[in-house]
PDB file of C-alpha atoms in Angstrom:
ATOM      1  CA  UNK A   1     -15.188  -8.162 -21.493  1.00 34.00           C
ATOM      2  CA  UNK A   2     -11.717  -6.237 -19.938  1.00 34.00           C
ATOM      3  CA  UNK A   3      -3.753  -3.309 -14.516  1.00 31.00           C
ATOM      4  CA  UNK A   4      -3.479  -1.430 -16.213  1.00 31.00           C
ATOM      5  CA  UNK A   5      -4.647  -2.702 -19.242  1.00 31.00           C
ATOM      6  CA  UNK A   6      -5.176  -6.265 -20.324  1.00 34.00           C
ATOM      7  CA  UNK A   7      -6.232  -6.744 -23.899  1.00 37.00           C
ATOM      8  CA  UNK A   8      -8.899  -9.282 -23.222  1.00 41.00           C
ATOM      9  CA  UNK A   9     -11.199 -11.765 -24.852  1.00 41.00           C
ATOM     10  CA  UNK A  10     -13.425 -12.203 -21.788  1.00 39.00           C
ATOM     11  CA  UNK A  11     -16.413 -14.360 -21.006  1.00 40.00           C
ATOM     12  CA  UNK A  12     -19.873 -12.744 -20.938  1.00 39.00           C
ATOM     13  CA  UNK A  13     -20.653 -10.595 -17.938  1.00 48.00           C
ATOM     14  CA  UNK A  14     -23.927  -9.797 -16.412  1.00 44.00           C
ATOM     15  CA  UNK A  15     -25.794  -6.595 -17.122  1.00 43.00           C
ATOM     16  CA  UNK A  16     -26.906  -4.204 -14.433  1.00 45.00           C
ATOM     17  CA  UNK A  17     -29.110  -5.752 -11.951  1.00 40.00           C
ATOM     18  CA  UNK A  18     -31.614  -4.325  -9.332  1.00 35.00           C
ATOM     19  CA  UNK A  19     -30.063  -3.217  -6.100  1.00 35.00           C
ATOM     20  CA  UNK A  20     -29.325  -6.065  -3.755  1.00 34.00           C
ATOM     21  CA  UNK A  21     -27.733  -5.807  -0.292  1.00 34.00           C
ATOM     22  CA  UNK A  22     -24.393  -7.722  -0.327  1.00 33.00           C
ATOM     23  CA  UNK A  23     -22.407  -8.644   2.757  1.00 33.00           C
ATOM     24  CA  UNK A  24     -19.219  -6.754   3.533  1.00 36.00           C
ATOM     25  CA  UNK A  25     -15.954  -8.248   2.299  1.00 36.00           C
ATOM     26  CA  UNK A  26     -14.208  -9.946   5.149  1.00 35.00           C
ATOM     27  CA  UNK A  27     -10.447  -9.767   5.653  1.00 37.00           C
ATOM     28  CA  UNK A  28      -8.818 -13.119   6.381  1.00 38.00           C
ATOM     29  CA  UNK A  29      -7.164 -13.144   9.759  1.00 37.00           C
ATOM     30  CA  UNK A  30      -8.422  -9.738  10.755  1.00 40.00           C
ATOM     31  CA  UNK A  31     -11.056  -8.371  13.113  1.00 44.00           C
ATOM     32  CA  UNK A  32     -11.669  -4.751  12.098  1.00 48.00           C
ATOM     33  CA  UNK A  33     -14.259  -2.350  13.072  1.00 56.00           C
ATOM     34  CA  UNK A  34     -16.589  -1.461  10.160  1.00 59.00           C
ATOM     35  CA  UNK A  35     -15.144   1.999   9.719  1.00 61.00           C
ATOM     36  CA  UNK A  36     -11.571   0.660   9.688  1.00 86.00           C
ATOM     37  CA  UNK A  37     -12.412  -2.083   7.262  1.00 88.00           C
ATOM     38  CA  UNK A  38     -14.130   0.434   4.884  1.00 90.00           C
ATOM     39  CA  UNK A  39     -11.118   2.759   5.096  1.00 92.00           C
ATOM     40  CA  UNK A  40      -8.685  -0.091   4.348  1.00 94.00           C
ATOM     41  CA  UNK A  41     -10.859  -1.247   1.412  1.00 94.00           C
ATOM     42  CA  UNK A  42     -10.853   2.324  -0.072  1.00 94.00           C
ATOM     43  CA  UNK A  43      -7.088   2.623   0.253  1.00 95.00           C
ATOM     44  CA  UNK A  44      -6.237  -0.814  -1.137  1.00 96.00           C
ATOM     45  CA  UNK A  45      -8.542  -0.128  -4.059  1.00 96.00           C
ATOM     46  CA  UNK A  46      -6.802   3.098  -4.704  1.00 96.00           C
ATOM     47  CA  UNK A  47      -3.482   1.136  -4.922  1.00 97.00           C
ATOM     48  CA  UNK A  48      -5.007  -1.428  -7.298  1.00 97.00           C
ATOM     49  CA  UNK A  49      -6.230   1.245  -9.624  1.00 95.00           C
ATOM     50  CA  UNK A  50      -2.775   2.936  -9.519  1.00 96.00           C
ATOM     51  CA  UNK A  51      -1.258  -0.502 -10.588  1.00 96.00           C
ATOM     52  CA  UNK A  52      -3.774  -0.678 -13.328  1.00 92.00           C
ATOM     53  CA  UNK A  53      -2.809   2.721 -14.701  1.00 91.00           C
ATOM     54  CA  UNK A  54       0.967   2.317 -14.286  1.00 91.00           C
ATOM     55  CA  UNK A  55       1.509  -1.346 -14.743  1.00 89.00           C
ATOM     56  CA  UNK A  56       4.296  -0.934 -17.404  1.00 86.00           C
ATOM     57  CA  UNK A  57       6.235   1.440 -15.203  1.00 89.00           C
ATOM     58  CA  UNK A  58       8.543   0.697 -12.238  1.00 90.00           C
ATOM     59  CA  UNK A  59       6.457   0.189  -9.165  1.00 93.00           C
ATOM     60  CA  UNK A  60       7.952  -0.029  -5.659  1.00 95.00           C
ATOM     61  CA  UNK A  61       6.446  -1.051  -2.405  1.00 96.00           C
ATOM     62  CA  UNK A  62       7.235   2.413  -0.957  1.00 96.00           C
ATOM     63  CA  UNK A  63       5.449   4.102  -3.918  1.00 97.00           C
ATOM     64  CA  UNK A  64       2.313   2.039  -3.688  1.00 97.00           C
ATOM     65  CA  UNK A  65       2.274   2.412   0.088  1.00 97.00           C
ATOM     66  CA  UNK A  66       2.212   6.283  -0.395  1.00 97.00           C
ATOM     67  CA  UNK A  67      -0.641   5.970  -2.819  1.00 97.00           C
ATOM     68  CA  UNK A  68      -2.597   4.029  -0.207  1.00 96.00           C
ATOM     69  CA  UNK A  69      -1.489   6.204   2.713  1.00 95.00           C
ATOM     70  CA  UNK A  70       0.137   3.343   4.574  1.00 96.00           C
ATOM     71  CA  UNK A  71       3.647   2.838   5.872  1.00 96.00           C
ATOM     72  CA  UNK A  72       5.343   0.200   3.795  1.00 94.00           C
ATOM     73  CA  UNK A  73       5.371  -2.208   6.683  1.00 92.00           C
ATOM     74  CA  UNK A  74       1.645  -2.061   7.205  1.00 94.00           C
ATOM     75  CA  UNK A  75       0.788  -1.734   3.444  1.00 96.00           C
ATOM     76  CA  UNK A  76       2.459  -5.067   2.682  1.00 93.00           C
ATOM     77  CA  UNK A  77       0.323  -6.876   5.259  1.00 95.00           C
ATOM     78  CA  UNK A  78      -2.981  -5.144   4.591  1.00 96.00           C
ATOM     79  CA  UNK A  79      -2.659  -5.597   0.899  1.00 97.00           C
ATOM     80  CA  UNK A  80      -2.032  -9.288   1.255  1.00 96.00           C
ATOM     81  CA  UNK A  81      -4.988  -9.671   3.636  1.00 95.00           C
ATOM     82  CA  UNK A  82      -7.346  -7.978   1.133  1.00 94.00           C
ATOM     83  CA  UNK A  83      -6.098  -9.289  -2.132  1.00 95.00           C
ATOM     84  CA  UNK A  84      -4.780 -12.674  -1.103  1.00 94.00           C
ATOM     85  CA  UNK A  85      -1.379 -12.104  -2.681  1.00 96.00           C
ATOM     86  CA  UNK A  86       1.721 -10.189  -1.812  1.00 96.00           C
ATOM     87  CA  UNK A  87       2.254  -6.854  -3.599  1.00 97.00           C
ATOM     88  CA  UNK A  88       5.138  -8.288  -5.668  1.00 96.00           C
ATOM     89  CA  UNK A  89       3.239 -11.505  -6.587  1.00 96.00           C
ATOM     90  CA  UNK A  90       0.179  -9.578  -7.666  1.00 97.00           C
ATOM     91  CA  UNK A  91       2.034  -7.048  -9.801  1.00 96.00           C
ATOM     92  CA  UNK A  92       4.108  -9.701 -11.432  1.00 96.00           C
ATOM     93  CA  UNK A  93       1.025 -11.879 -12.168  1.00 96.00           C
ATOM     94  CA  UNK A  94      -1.069  -9.169 -13.806  1.00 96.00           C
ATOM     95  CA  UNK A  95       1.899  -8.065 -15.837  1.00 96.00           C
ATOM     96  CA  UNK A  96       2.574 -11.537 -17.203  1.00 97.00           C
ATOM     97  CA  UNK A  97      -1.067 -12.322 -17.803  1.00 96.00           C
ATOM     98  CA  UNK A  98      -1.408  -9.153 -19.874  1.00 94.00           C
ATOM     99  CA  UNK A  99       1.700  -9.980 -21.764  1.00 96.00           C
ATOM    100  CA  UNK A 100       0.385 -13.493 -22.521  1.00 96.00           C
ATOM    101  CA  UNK A 101      -2.853 -11.854 -23.934  1.00 92.00           C
ATOM    102  CA  UNK A 102      -0.738  -9.515 -26.101  1.00 92.00           C
ATOM    103  CA  UNK A 103       1.213 -12.532 -27.447  1.00 94.00           C
ATOM    104  CA  UNK A 104      -2.082 -14.279 -28.196  1.00 90.00           C
ATOM    105  CA  UNK A 105      -3.575 -11.506 -30.411  1.00 86.00           C
ATOM    106  CA  UNK A 106      -0.840  -9.159 -31.577  1.00 85.00           C
ATOM    107  CA  UNK A 107       2.261  -9.233 -33.746  1.00 86.00           C
ATOM    108  CA  UNK A 108       3.977  -6.808 -31.472  1.00 89.00           C
ATOM    109  CA  UNK A 109       7.672  -7.753 -31.057  1.00 94.00           C
ATOM    110  CA  UNK A 110       8.403  -9.706 -27.868  1.00 96.00           C
ATOM    111  CA  UNK A 111      11.015  -7.054 -26.884  1.00 95.00           C
ATOM    112  CA  UNK A 112       8.354  -4.353 -26.838  1.00 93.00           C
ATOM    113  CA  UNK A 113       5.879  -6.636 -24.951  1.00 94.00           C
ATOM    114  CA  UNK A 114       8.623  -7.159 -22.315  1.00 95.00           C
ATOM    115  CA  UNK A 115       9.071  -3.454 -21.956  1.00 92.00           C
ATOM    116  CA  UNK A 116       5.390  -2.901 -21.724  1.00 90.00           C
ATOM    117  CA  UNK A 117       5.263  -5.489 -18.925  1.00 92.00           C
ATOM    118  CA  UNK A 118       7.818  -3.583 -16.898  1.00 90.00           C
ATOM    119  CA  UNK A 119      10.852  -5.756 -17.641  1.00 92.00           C
ATOM    120  CA  UNK A 120      14.245  -4.108 -18.366  1.00 89.00           C
ATOM    121  CA  UNK A 121      15.494  -6.834 -20.661  1.00 93.00           C
ATOM    122  CA  UNK A 122      13.892  -9.502 -22.895  1.00 93.00           C
ATOM    123  CA  UNK A 123      15.912 -12.170 -21.107  1.00 96.00           C
ATOM    124  CA  UNK A 124      14.429 -11.263 -17.700  1.00 96.00           C
ATOM    125  CA  UNK A 125      10.927 -11.258 -19.250  1.00 97.00           C
ATOM    126  CA  UNK A 126      11.475 -14.683 -20.935  1.00 97.00           C
ATOM    127  CA  UNK A 127      12.664 -16.227 -17.743  1.00 97.00           C
ATOM    128  CA  UNK A 128       9.665 -14.927 -15.687  1.00 97.00           C
ATOM    129  CA  UNK A 129       7.201 -15.793 -18.493  1.00 97.00           C
ATOM    130  CA  UNK A 130       8.608 -19.310 -19.000  1.00 98.00           C
ATOM    131  CA  UNK A 131       8.452 -20.009 -15.242  1.00 96.00           C
ATOM    132  CA  UNK A 132       4.772 -19.069 -15.130  1.00 97.00           C
ATOM    133  CA  UNK A 133       3.473 -20.549 -18.362  1.00 97.00           C
ATOM    134  CA  UNK A 134       6.033 -23.394 -18.938  1.00 96.00           C
ATOM    135  CA  UNK A 135       6.615 -22.028 -22.425  1.00 97.00           C
ATOM    136  CA  UNK A 136       8.786 -19.373 -23.849  1.00 97.00           C
ATOM    137  CA  UNK A 137       6.983 -16.270 -25.169  1.00 97.00           C
ATOM    138  CA  UNK A 138       7.588 -17.221 -28.784  1.00 96.00           C
ATOM    139  CA  UNK A 139       6.252 -20.834 -28.251  1.00 97.00           C
ATOM    140  CA  UNK A 140       3.307 -19.473 -26.295  1.00 97.00           C
ATOM    141  CA  UNK A 141       2.447 -17.185 -29.238  1.00 95.00           C
ATOM    142  CA  UNK A 142       2.615 -20.056 -31.750  1.00 93.00           C
ATOM    143  CA  UNK A 143       0.412 -22.248 -29.583  1.00 93.00           C
ATOM    144  CA  UNK A 144      -2.276 -19.553 -29.086  1.00 90.00           C
ATOM    145  CA  UNK A 145      -2.253 -18.626 -32.770  1.00 83.00           C
ATOM    146  CA  UNK A 146      -2.789 -22.265 -33.668  1.00 82.00           C
ATOM    147  CA  UNK A 147      -5.800 -22.383 -31.432  1.00 78.00           C
ATOM    148  CA  UNK A 148      -7.279 -19.313 -33.029  1.00 69.00           C
ATOM    149  CA  UNK A 149      -7.018 -20.868 -36.489  1.00 64.00           C
ATOM    150  CA  UNK A 150      -8.714 -24.039 -35.445  1.00 59.00           C
ATOM    151  CA  UNK A 151     -11.386 -22.493 -33.197  1.00 59.00           C
ATOM    152  CA  UNK A 152     -14.896 -22.942 -34.648  1.00 50.00           C
ATOM    153  CA  UNK A 153     -16.559 -20.359 -32.415  1.00 50.00           C
ATOM    154  CA  UNK A 154     -16.484 -17.479 -34.851  1.00 46.00           C
ATOM    155  CA  UNK A 155     -18.102 -19.597 -37.524  1.00 47.00           C
ATOM    156  CA  UNK A 156     -21.054 -20.181 -35.189  1.00 52.00           C
ATOM    157  CA  UNK A 157     -21.661 -16.472 -34.408  1.00 52.00           C
ATOM    158  CA  UNK A 158     -24.971 -15.237 -35.572  1.00 55.00           C
ATOM    159  CA  UNK A 159     -25.050 -12.094 -37.655  1.00 57.00           C
ATOM    160  CA  UNK A 160     -21.293 -12.333 -38.096  1.00 59.00           C
ATOM    161  CA  UNK A 161     -21.211  -9.996 -41.174  1.00 65.00           C
ATOM    162  CA  UNK A 162     -22.992  -7.213 -39.226  1.00 63.00           C
ATOM    163  CA  UNK A 163     -20.920  -7.671 -36.140  1.00 66.00           C
ATOM    164  CA  UNK A 164     -17.659  -7.347 -38.087  1.00 73.00           C
ATOM    165  CA  UNK A 165     -18.501  -3.839 -39.173  1.00 84.00           C
ATOM    166  CA  UNK A 166     -17.721  -1.737 -36.070  1.00 93.00           C
ATOM    167  CA  UNK A 167     -18.219   1.908 -35.744  1.00 94.00           C
ATOM    168  CA  UNK A 168     -14.881   3.733 -35.056  1.00 96.00           C
ATOM    169  CA  UNK A 169     -15.435   6.378 -32.523  1.00 97.00           C
ATOM    170  CA  UNK A 170     -13.382   8.812 -30.489  1.00 97.00           C
ATOM    171  CA  UNK A 171     -14.913   8.442 -27.095  1.00 96.00           C
ATOM    172  CA  UNK A 172     -14.514  10.948 -24.209  1.00 96.00           C
ATOM    173  CA  UNK A 173     -13.037  10.176 -20.820  1.00 96.00           C
ATOM    174  CA  UNK A 174     -15.728   8.925 -18.490  1.00 96.00           C
ATOM    175  CA  UNK A 175     -15.801   9.498 -14.677  1.00 97.00           C
ATOM    176  CA  UNK A 176     -17.330   6.526 -12.993  1.00 98.00           C
ATOM    177  CA  UNK A 177     -18.073   5.047  -9.619  1.00 98.00           C
ATOM    178  CA  UNK A 178     -17.332   1.333  -9.505  1.00 98.00           C
ATOM    179  CA  UNK A 179     -17.091  -1.869  -7.485  1.00 98.00           C
ATOM    180  CA  UNK A 180     -14.533  -4.544  -8.301  1.00 98.00           C
ATOM    181  CA  UNK A 181     -15.164  -8.226  -7.789  1.00 97.00           C
ATOM    182  CA  UNK A 182     -12.795 -11.112  -8.336  1.00 96.00           C
ATOM    183  CA  UNK A 183     -13.668 -14.536  -9.506  1.00 95.00           C
ATOM    184  CA  UNK A 184     -15.509 -16.291 -12.342  1.00 93.00           C
ATOM    185  CA  UNK A 185     -17.122 -13.572 -14.515  1.00 92.00           C
ATOM    186  CA  UNK A 186     -20.499 -15.224 -14.456  1.00 88.00           C
ATOM    187  CA  UNK A 187     -20.683 -14.844 -10.695  1.00 90.00           C
ATOM    188  CA  UNK A 188     -18.476 -11.851  -9.957  1.00 93.00           C
ATOM    189  CA  UNK A 189     -20.189  -9.550 -12.403  1.00 93.00           C
ATOM    190  CA  UNK A 190     -23.633 -10.026 -10.834  1.00 92.00           C
ATOM    191  CA  UNK A 191     -22.180  -9.424  -7.365  1.00 95.00           C
ATOM    192  CA  UNK A 192     -20.413  -6.323  -8.526  1.00 97.00           C
ATOM    193  CA  UNK A 193     -23.543  -4.967 -10.098  1.00 96.00           C
ATOM    194  CA  UNK A 194     -25.597  -5.670  -6.958  1.00 95.00           C
ATOM    195  CA  UNK A 195     -23.069  -3.756  -4.833  1.00 97.00           C
ATOM    196  CA  UNK A 196     -22.624  -0.688  -6.992  1.00 98.00           C
ATOM    197  CA  UNK A 197     -26.399  -0.278  -7.759  1.00 96.00           C
ATOM    198  CA  UNK A 198     -27.235  -0.702  -4.107  1.00 96.00           C
ATOM    199  CA  UNK A 199     -24.745   2.074  -3.333  1.00 97.00           C
ATOM    200  CA  UNK A 200     -25.287   4.558  -6.153  1.00 97.00           C
ATOM    201  CA  UNK A 201     -29.091   4.606  -6.558  1.00 96.00           C
ATOM    202  CA  UNK A 202     -29.917   5.718  -3.016  1.00 96.00           C
ATOM    203  CA  UNK A 203     -27.387   8.514  -3.294  1.00 96.00           C
ATOM    204  CA  UNK A 204     -28.964   9.989  -6.380  1.00 95.00           C
ATOM    205  CA  UNK A 205     -26.002   9.315  -8.574  1.00 96.00           C
ATOM    206  CA  UNK A 206     -27.941   7.475 -11.337  1.00 95.00           C
ATOM    207  CA  UNK A 207     -29.802   9.626 -13.895  1.00 93.00           C
ATOM    208  CA  UNK A 208     -31.129   9.375 -17.412  1.00 92.00           C
ATOM    209  CA  UNK A 209     -27.727  10.059 -18.828  1.00 94.00           C
ATOM    210  CA  UNK A 210     -25.921   7.458 -16.757  1.00 96.00           C
ATOM    211  CA  UNK A 211     -24.212   4.616 -18.520  1.00 96.00           C
ATOM    212  CA  UNK A 212     -23.633   1.156 -17.157  1.00 97.00           C
ATOM    213  CA  UNK A 213     -20.222  -0.146 -18.084  1.00 98.00           C
ATOM    214  CA  UNK A 214     -18.592  -3.495 -17.398  1.00 97.00           C
ATOM    215  CA  UNK A 215     -14.863  -3.778 -17.478  1.00 96.00           C
ATOM    216  CA  UNK A 216     -13.326  -7.306 -17.492  1.00 93.00           C
ATOM    217  CA  UNK A 217      -9.577  -6.947 -17.041  1.00 94.00           C
ATOM    218  CA  UNK A 218      -8.418 -10.489 -17.722  1.00 93.00           C
ATOM    219  CA  UNK A 219      -8.686 -13.178 -20.318  1.00 91.00           C
ATOM    220  CA  UNK A 220     -10.203 -16.320 -18.788  1.00 91.00           C
ATOM    221  CA  UNK A 221      -8.092 -18.525 -21.050  1.00 90.00           C
ATOM    222  CA  UNK A 222      -5.019 -17.177 -19.344  1.00 94.00           C
ATOM    223  CA  UNK A 223      -5.991 -15.996 -15.827  1.00 95.00           C
ATOM    224  CA  UNK A 224      -7.344 -18.571 -13.402  1.00 94.00           C
ATOM    225  CA  UNK A 225     -11.113 -18.070 -12.750  1.00 94.00           C
ATOM    226  CA  UNK A 226     -10.646 -17.172  -9.127  1.00 95.00           C
ATOM    227  CA  UNK A 227      -8.336 -14.295 -10.024  1.00 95.00           C
ATOM    228  CA  UNK A 228     -10.430 -12.709 -12.877  1.00 96.00           C
ATOM    229  CA  UNK A 229     -11.136  -8.991 -12.154  1.00 97.00           C
ATOM    230  CA  UNK A 230     -14.465  -7.360 -13.079  1.00 96.00           C
ATOM    231  CA  UNK A 231     -15.384  -3.744 -12.512  1.00 98.00           C
ATOM    232  CA  UNK A 232     -19.181  -2.685 -12.569  1.00 98.00           C
ATOM    233  CA  UNK A 233     -19.112   1.023 -13.343  1.00 98.00           C
ATOM    234  CA  UNK A 234     -21.793   3.699 -13.439  1.00 98.00           C
ATOM    235  CA  UNK A 235     -20.897   7.076 -15.140  1.00 98.00           C
ATOM    236  CA  UNK A 236     -21.305  10.166 -13.005  1.00 97.00           C
ATOM    237  CA  UNK A 237     -21.242  13.852 -13.820  1.00 93.00           C
ATOM    238  CA  UNK A 238     -18.993  14.958 -10.986  1.00 91.00           C
ATOM    239  CA  UNK A 239     -16.187  13.613  -8.845  1.00 92.00           C
ATOM    240  CA  UNK A 240     -17.338  11.238  -6.007  1.00 94.00           C
ATOM    241  CA  UNK A 241     -15.496  10.520  -2.817  1.00 93.00           C
ATOM    242  CA  UNK A 242     -14.597   6.820  -2.619  1.00 91.00           C
ATOM    243  CA  UNK A 243     -16.256   4.867   0.143  1.00 92.00           C
ATOM    244  CA  UNK A 244     -15.142   1.433   1.201  1.00 93.00           C
ATOM    245  CA  UNK A 245     -15.343  -0.966  -1.688  1.00 95.00           C
ATOM    246  CA  UNK A 246     -16.811   1.722  -3.976  1.00 97.00           C
ATOM    247  CA  UNK A 247     -14.094   3.477  -5.965  1.00 96.00           C
ATOM    248  CA  UNK A 248     -13.996   6.518  -8.262  1.00 96.00           C
ATOM    249  CA  UNK A 249     -11.896   6.724 -11.379  1.00 96.00           C
ATOM    250  CA  UNK A 250     -11.851   8.111 -14.877  1.00 94.00           C
ATOM    251  CA  UNK A 251     -12.023   5.596 -17.770  1.00 95.00           C
ATOM    252  CA  UNK A 252      -9.730   6.966 -20.375  1.00 92.00           C
ATOM    253  CA  UNK A 253     -11.301   7.722 -23.733  1.00 94.00           C
ATOM    254  CA  UNK A 254      -9.758   7.664 -27.156  1.00 96.00           C
ATOM    255  CA  UNK A 255     -10.014   5.882 -30.498  1.00 97.00           C
ATOM    256  CA  UNK A 256     -12.370   2.895 -30.038  1.00 98.00           C
ATOM    257  CA  UNK A 257     -13.951   0.199 -32.213  1.00 97.00           C
ATOM    258  CA  UNK A 258     -17.531  -0.269 -31.125  1.00 97.00           C
ATOM    259  CA  UNK A 259     -19.308  -3.534 -31.940  1.00 96.00           C
ATOM    260  CA  UNK A 260     -23.012  -4.026 -31.327  1.00 94.00           C
ATOM    261  CA  UNK A 261     -23.995  -7.393 -29.870  1.00 93.00           C
ATOM    262  CA  UNK A 262     -27.717  -8.108 -29.937  1.00 92.00           C
ATOM    263  CA  UNK A 263     -28.870 -11.212 -28.009  1.00 92.00           C
ATOM    264  CA  UNK A 264     -28.385 -13.051 -24.829  1.00 92.00           C
ATOM    265  CA  UNK A 265     -25.399 -12.323 -22.620  1.00 90.00           C
ATOM    266  CA  UNK A 266     -24.634 -16.015 -22.722  1.00 86.00           C
ATOM    267  CA  UNK A 267     -23.576 -15.542 -26.352  1.00 89.00           C
ATOM    268  CA  UNK A 268     -21.290 -12.543 -25.778  1.00 89.00           C
ATOM    269  CA  UNK A 269     -18.242 -14.889 -25.785  1.00 87.00           C
ATOM    270  CA  UNK A 270     -19.069 -15.859 -29.374  1.00 88.00           C
ATOM    271  CA  UNK A 271     -18.900 -12.239 -30.440  1.00 91.00           C
ATOM    272  CA  UNK A 272     -15.613 -11.667 -28.649  1.00 90.00           C
ATOM    273  CA  UNK A 273     -14.206 -14.748 -30.376  1.00 86.00           C
ATOM    274  CA  UNK A 274     -15.277 -13.313 -33.744  1.00 88.00           C
ATOM    275  CA  UNK A 275     -13.809  -9.922 -32.922  1.00 91.00           C
ATOM    276  CA  UNK A 276     -10.401 -11.247 -31.776  1.00 87.00           C
ATOM    277  CA  UNK A 277     -10.223 -14.229 -34.019  1.00 83.00           C
ATOM    278  CA  UNK A 278     -11.510 -12.721 -37.284  1.00 84.00           C
ATOM    279  CA  UNK A 279     -11.898  -8.983 -37.221  1.00 90.00           C
ATOM    280  CA  UNK A 280      -8.696  -7.952 -35.413  1.00 88.00           C
ATOM    281  CA  UNK A 281      -6.164  -9.952 -37.551  1.00 84.00           C
ATOM    282  CA  UNK A 282      -7.756  -8.568 -40.736  1.00 86.00           C
ATOM    283  CA  UNK A 283      -8.235  -5.001 -39.604  1.00 88.00           C
ATOM    284  CA  UNK A 284      -4.658  -3.856 -39.408  1.00 87.00           C
ATOM    285  CA  UNK A 285      -5.508  -2.191 -36.090  1.00 90.00           C
ATOM    286  CA  UNK A 286      -3.401  -2.382 -32.931  1.00 88.00           C
ATOM    287  CA  UNK A 287      -4.949  -2.658 -29.486  1.00 89.00           C
ATOM    288  CA  UNK A 288      -4.453   0.165 -27.034  1.00 88.00           C
ATOM    289  CA  UNK A 289      -3.043  -0.402 -23.558  1.00 84.00           C
ATOM    290  CA  UNK A 290      -6.492  -0.429 -21.994  1.00 88.00           C
ATOM    291  CA  UNK A 291      -9.079  -3.077 -21.241  1.00 90.00           C
ATOM    292  CA  UNK A 292     -12.067  -3.612 -23.547  1.00 92.00           C
ATOM    293  CA  UNK A 293     -15.411  -2.904 -21.955  1.00 96.00           C
ATOM    294  CA  UNK A 294     -19.119  -3.300 -22.505  1.00 97.00           C
ATOM    295  CA  UNK A 295     -21.933  -0.715 -22.314  1.00 98.00           C
ATOM    296  CA  UNK A 296     -25.303  -2.214 -21.509  1.00 97.00           C
ATOM    297  CA  UNK A 297     -27.899  -0.376 -23.548  1.00 96.00           C
ATOM    298  CA  UNK A 298     -31.005  -2.103 -21.915  1.00 93.00           C
ATOM    299  CA  UNK A 299     -31.668  -4.415 -19.033  1.00 88.00           C
ATOM    300  CA  UNK A 300     -32.834  -8.016 -18.722  1.00 86.00           C
ATOM    301  CA  UNK A 301     -35.352  -6.696 -16.119  1.00 87.00           C
ATOM    302  CA  UNK A 302     -37.662  -5.588 -18.895  1.00 91.00           C
ATOM    303  CA  UNK A 303     -36.057  -6.934 -22.098  1.00 93.00           C
ATOM    304  CA  UNK A 304     -36.237 -10.450 -23.670  1.00 94.00           C
ATOM    305  CA  UNK A 305     -32.773 -12.100 -23.936  1.00 93.00           C
ATOM    306  CA  UNK A 306     -32.926 -11.991 -27.764  1.00 94.00           C
ATOM    307  CA  UNK A 307     -33.409  -8.192 -27.662  1.00 94.00           C
ATOM    308  CA  UNK A 308     -30.614  -7.257 -25.246  1.00 95.00           C
ATOM    309  CA  UNK A 309     -28.227  -4.773 -26.821  1.00 96.00           C
ATOM    310  CA  UNK A 310     -24.576  -4.521 -25.711  1.00 96.00           C
ATOM    311  CA  UNK A 311     -21.856  -2.343 -27.144  1.00 97.00           C
ATOM    312  CA  UNK A 312     -18.472  -4.027 -27.035  1.00 96.00           C
ATOM    313  CA  UNK A 313     -15.845  -1.369 -27.004  1.00 97.00           C
ATOM    314  CA  UNK A 314     -12.250  -2.186 -28.076  1.00 96.00           C
ATOM    315  CA  UNK A 315      -9.696   0.639 -27.426  1.00 95.00           C
ATOM    316  CA  UNK A 316      -7.368   1.154 -30.308  1.00 95.00           C
ATOM    317  CA  UNK A 317      -4.042   2.974 -30.846  1.00 91.00           C
TER     318      UNK A 317
END
């Protein structure tokens, strides 16, 4: 389950949960009135989504400040207060983590991965990557491939033969409202669903055609647990004005491999391991520059764990 666009092999995320009131996010070192805090949250979230969608491009402080409607001076400080990292550190980290995931699962040339990560030269990419991971990109790729070959997880996956027969679809763009939470997926996903359900249901935005979609942007084997990003999304049939921590965006459609996982959410990681460790290398497919995501077809509120049905969607080129 997964700035733009990490190709992830995430841990299981929680399905939609009943609406629960959650406390407002506090900003370290700041005492802001509620309206000001909500406005800052909305503007910073807009900048984060812009980074997601343009991660491989040149990004400047001035450009991101304009997106968030701040002066560069104030944007730098407000961003750090909300995100816990400077703008430069955040962009650099999500780029390198996404590159590490690409190296883990793809045969894409390192030069191209460097360009996709926003680096002008392979040498600059190699220096930055080696500083973060203490391995060169090529050595990192060899180590991760060796782990995949020796991993027993896919062999333990129930109904492996059925899982490994995905449906290839061309999916439409999906407008969604969403809440992002950061941290261990097992905790952040539930908090995100509580927040978005508590906001969307009272506003009449949830109907019989709504879809509940979880987007995990990062691979927990690469990104530290406290920095994992999870978006709880509900599809909507019209544009919605963002409000505080609730954002609006369009999830890009396109060619997608859709796998059906039936069973407890606690076993989702086994299906992901089988997809990335067994299906992807043999498929000849190439991952798109977009995160994988999950569509929850039913809910644990009224469904036994063994009967939960989750579509795992892997965007492809």
